[in-house]
PDB file of C-alpha atoms in Angstrom:
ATOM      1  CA  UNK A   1      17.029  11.544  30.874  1.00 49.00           C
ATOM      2  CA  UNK A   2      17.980   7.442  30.649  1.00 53.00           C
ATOM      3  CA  UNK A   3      16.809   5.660  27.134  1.00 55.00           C
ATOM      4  CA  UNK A   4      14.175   3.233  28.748  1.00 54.00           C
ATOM      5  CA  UNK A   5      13.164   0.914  25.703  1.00 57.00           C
ATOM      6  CA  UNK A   6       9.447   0.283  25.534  1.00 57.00           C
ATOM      7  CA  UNK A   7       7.875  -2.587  26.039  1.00 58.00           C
ATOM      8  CA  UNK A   8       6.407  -2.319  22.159  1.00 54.00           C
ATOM      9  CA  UNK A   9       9.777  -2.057  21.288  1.00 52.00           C
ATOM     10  CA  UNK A  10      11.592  -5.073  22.884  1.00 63.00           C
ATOM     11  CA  UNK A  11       8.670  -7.018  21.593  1.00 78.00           C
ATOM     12  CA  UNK A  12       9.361  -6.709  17.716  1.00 76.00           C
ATOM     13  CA  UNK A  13      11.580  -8.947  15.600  1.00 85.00           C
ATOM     14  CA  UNK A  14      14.820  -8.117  13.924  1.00 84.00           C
ATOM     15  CA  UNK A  15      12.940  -7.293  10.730  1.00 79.00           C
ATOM     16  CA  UNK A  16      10.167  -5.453  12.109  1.00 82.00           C
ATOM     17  CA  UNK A  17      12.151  -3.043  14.198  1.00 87.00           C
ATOM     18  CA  UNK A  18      14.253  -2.173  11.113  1.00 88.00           C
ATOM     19  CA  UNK A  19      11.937  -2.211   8.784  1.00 87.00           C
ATOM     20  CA  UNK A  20      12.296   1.233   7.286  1.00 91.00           C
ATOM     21  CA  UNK A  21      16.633   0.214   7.088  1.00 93.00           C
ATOM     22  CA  UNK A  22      15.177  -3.160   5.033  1.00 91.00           C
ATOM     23  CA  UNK A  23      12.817  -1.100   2.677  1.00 91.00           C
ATOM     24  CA  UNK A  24      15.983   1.654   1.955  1.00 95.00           C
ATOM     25  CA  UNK A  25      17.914  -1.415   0.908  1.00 95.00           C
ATOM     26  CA  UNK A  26      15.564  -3.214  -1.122  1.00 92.00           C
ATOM     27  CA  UNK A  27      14.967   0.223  -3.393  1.00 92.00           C
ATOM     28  CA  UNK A  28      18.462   0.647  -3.568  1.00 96.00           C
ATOM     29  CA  UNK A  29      19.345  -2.925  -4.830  1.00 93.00           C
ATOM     30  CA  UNK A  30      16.267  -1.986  -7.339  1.00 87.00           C
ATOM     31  CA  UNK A  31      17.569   1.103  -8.410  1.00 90.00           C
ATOM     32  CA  UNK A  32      20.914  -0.498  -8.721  1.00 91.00           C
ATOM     33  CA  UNK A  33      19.905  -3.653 -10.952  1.00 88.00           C
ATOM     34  CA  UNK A  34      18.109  -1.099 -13.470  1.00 84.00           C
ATOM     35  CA  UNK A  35      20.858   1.380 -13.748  1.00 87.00           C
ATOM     36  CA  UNK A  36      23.430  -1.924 -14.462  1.00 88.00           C
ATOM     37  CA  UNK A  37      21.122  -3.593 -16.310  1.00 85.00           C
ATOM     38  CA  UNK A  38      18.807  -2.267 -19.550  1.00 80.00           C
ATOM     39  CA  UNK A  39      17.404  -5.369 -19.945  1.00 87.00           C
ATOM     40  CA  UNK A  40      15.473  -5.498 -16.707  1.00 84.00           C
ATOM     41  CA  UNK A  41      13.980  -2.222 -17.516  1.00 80.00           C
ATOM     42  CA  UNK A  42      13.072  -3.965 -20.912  1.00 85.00           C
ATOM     43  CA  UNK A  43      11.592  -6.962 -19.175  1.00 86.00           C
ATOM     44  CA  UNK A  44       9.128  -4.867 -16.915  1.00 82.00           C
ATOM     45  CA  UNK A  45       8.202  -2.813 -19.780  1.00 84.00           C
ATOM     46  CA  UNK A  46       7.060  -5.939 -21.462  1.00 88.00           C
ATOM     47  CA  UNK A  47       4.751  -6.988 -18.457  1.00 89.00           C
ATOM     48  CA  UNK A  48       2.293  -4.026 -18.842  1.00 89.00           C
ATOM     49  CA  UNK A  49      -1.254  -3.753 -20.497  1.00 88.00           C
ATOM     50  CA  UNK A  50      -1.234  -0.477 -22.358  1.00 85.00           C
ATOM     51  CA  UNK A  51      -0.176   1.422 -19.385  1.00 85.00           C
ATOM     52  CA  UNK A  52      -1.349  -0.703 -16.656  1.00 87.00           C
ATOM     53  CA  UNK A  53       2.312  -2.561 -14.665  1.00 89.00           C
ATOM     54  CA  UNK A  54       1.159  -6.337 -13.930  1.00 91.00           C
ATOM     55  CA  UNK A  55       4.455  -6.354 -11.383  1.00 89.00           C
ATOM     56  CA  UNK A  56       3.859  -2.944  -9.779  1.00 88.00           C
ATOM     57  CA  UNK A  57      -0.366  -4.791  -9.474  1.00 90.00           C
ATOM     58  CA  UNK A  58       0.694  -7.567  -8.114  1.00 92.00           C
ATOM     59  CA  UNK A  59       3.182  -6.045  -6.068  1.00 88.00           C
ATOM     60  CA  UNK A  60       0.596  -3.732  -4.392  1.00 90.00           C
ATOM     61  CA  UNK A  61      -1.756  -6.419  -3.932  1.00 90.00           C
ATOM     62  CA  UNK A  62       0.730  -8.888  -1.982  1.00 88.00           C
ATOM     63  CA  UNK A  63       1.642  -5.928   0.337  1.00 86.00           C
ATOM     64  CA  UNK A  64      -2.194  -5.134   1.145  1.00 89.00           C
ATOM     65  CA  UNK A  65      -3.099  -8.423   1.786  1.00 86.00           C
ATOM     66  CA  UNK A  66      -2.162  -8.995   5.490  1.00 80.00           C
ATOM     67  CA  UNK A  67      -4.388  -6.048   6.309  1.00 81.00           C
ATOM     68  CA  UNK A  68      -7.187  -7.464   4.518  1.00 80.00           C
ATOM     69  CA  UNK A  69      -7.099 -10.786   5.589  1.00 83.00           C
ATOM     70  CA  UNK A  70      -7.198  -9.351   9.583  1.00 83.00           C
ATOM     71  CA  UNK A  71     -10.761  -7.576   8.643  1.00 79.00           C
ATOM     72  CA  UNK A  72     -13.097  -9.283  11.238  1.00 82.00           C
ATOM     73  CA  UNK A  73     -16.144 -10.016   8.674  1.00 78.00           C
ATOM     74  CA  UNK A  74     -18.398 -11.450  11.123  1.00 83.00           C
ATOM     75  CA  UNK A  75     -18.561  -7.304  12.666  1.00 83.00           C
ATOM     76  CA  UNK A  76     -19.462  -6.173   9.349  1.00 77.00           C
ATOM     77  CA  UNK A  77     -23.589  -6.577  10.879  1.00 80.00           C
ATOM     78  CA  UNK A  78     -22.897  -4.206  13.356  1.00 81.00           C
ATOM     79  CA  UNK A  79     -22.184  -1.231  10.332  1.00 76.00           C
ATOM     80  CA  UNK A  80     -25.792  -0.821  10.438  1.00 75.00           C
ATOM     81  CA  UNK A  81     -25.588   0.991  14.137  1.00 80.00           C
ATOM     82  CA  UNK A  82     -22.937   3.573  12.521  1.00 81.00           C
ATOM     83  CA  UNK A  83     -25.126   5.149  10.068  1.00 84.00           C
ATOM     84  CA  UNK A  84     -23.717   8.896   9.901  1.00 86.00           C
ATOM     85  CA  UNK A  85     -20.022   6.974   9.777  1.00 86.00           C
ATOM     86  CA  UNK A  86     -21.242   4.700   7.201  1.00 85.00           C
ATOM     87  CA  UNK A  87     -23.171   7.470   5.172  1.00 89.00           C
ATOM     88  CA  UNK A  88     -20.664   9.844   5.391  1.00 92.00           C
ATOM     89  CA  UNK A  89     -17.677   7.261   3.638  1.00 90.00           C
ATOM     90  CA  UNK A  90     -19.746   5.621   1.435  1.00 90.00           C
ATOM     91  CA  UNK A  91     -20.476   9.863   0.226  1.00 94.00           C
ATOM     92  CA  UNK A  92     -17.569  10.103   0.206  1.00 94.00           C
ATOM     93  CA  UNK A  93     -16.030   6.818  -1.591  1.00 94.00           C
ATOM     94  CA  UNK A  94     -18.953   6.553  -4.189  1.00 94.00           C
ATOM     95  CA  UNK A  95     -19.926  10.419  -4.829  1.00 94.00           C
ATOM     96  CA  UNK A  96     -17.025  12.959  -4.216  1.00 95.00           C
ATOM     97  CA  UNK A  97     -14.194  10.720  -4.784  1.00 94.00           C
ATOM     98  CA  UNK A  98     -15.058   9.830  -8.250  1.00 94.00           C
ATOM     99  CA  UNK A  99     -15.906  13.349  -9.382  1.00 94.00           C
ATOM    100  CA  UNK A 100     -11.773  14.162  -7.681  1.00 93.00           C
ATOM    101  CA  UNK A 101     -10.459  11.846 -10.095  1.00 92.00           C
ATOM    102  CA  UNK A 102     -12.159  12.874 -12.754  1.00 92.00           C
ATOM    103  CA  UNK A 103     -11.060  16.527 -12.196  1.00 91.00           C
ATOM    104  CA  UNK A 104      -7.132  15.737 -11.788  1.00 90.00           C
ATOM    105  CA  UNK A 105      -7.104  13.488 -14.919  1.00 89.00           C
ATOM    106  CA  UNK A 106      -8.714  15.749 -16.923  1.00 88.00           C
ATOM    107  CA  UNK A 107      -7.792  19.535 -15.596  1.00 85.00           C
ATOM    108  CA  UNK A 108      -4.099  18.956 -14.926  1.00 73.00           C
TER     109      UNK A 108
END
């Protein structure tokens, strides 16, 4: 069978279409850096409220922002026609989910 690229494919950038290779790099220049160097370790340690990492918050932040800056807020009206969708994750989000966090902090 011939290798036909997809059209998808031969429509991403050079960093998109190897974006898994660029992630394996950046973690190993990370890992690298702390096993040469103590002090960054030190450094990070010292950005933290009691066991809450300021980097590793900000850092999750700046990677979930595209996403939410794409959410279409003028559709959020038309949540009112999806009740059993919209009942069923806000059960889920505001009653179970709380009540499975509570259980693996405390009964691990």
């Amino acid at each position: 069978m011939r290798d036909v690229p997809s059209e998808e494919g031969s429509k991403l950038q050079l960093f998109d279409r190897f974006l898994t290779i660029w992630i394996f790099f950046a973690m190993a220049v990370w890992v690298g850096i702390g096993a040469v160097s103590s002090e960054v370790s030190n450094i990070f340690d010292k950005l933290q409220i009691d066991t809450f990492s300021l980097p590793l918050a900000f850092g999750l932040l700046w990677m979930i922002y595209p996403s939410l800056a794409k959410v279409r807020y003028e559709e959020l009206s038309k949540i009112t026609k999806a009740d059993k969708m919209f009942s069923f994750s806000l059960f889920l989000n505001q009653i179970v989910s709380p009540f499975l966090m509570f259980g693996r902090v405390h009964f691990k």
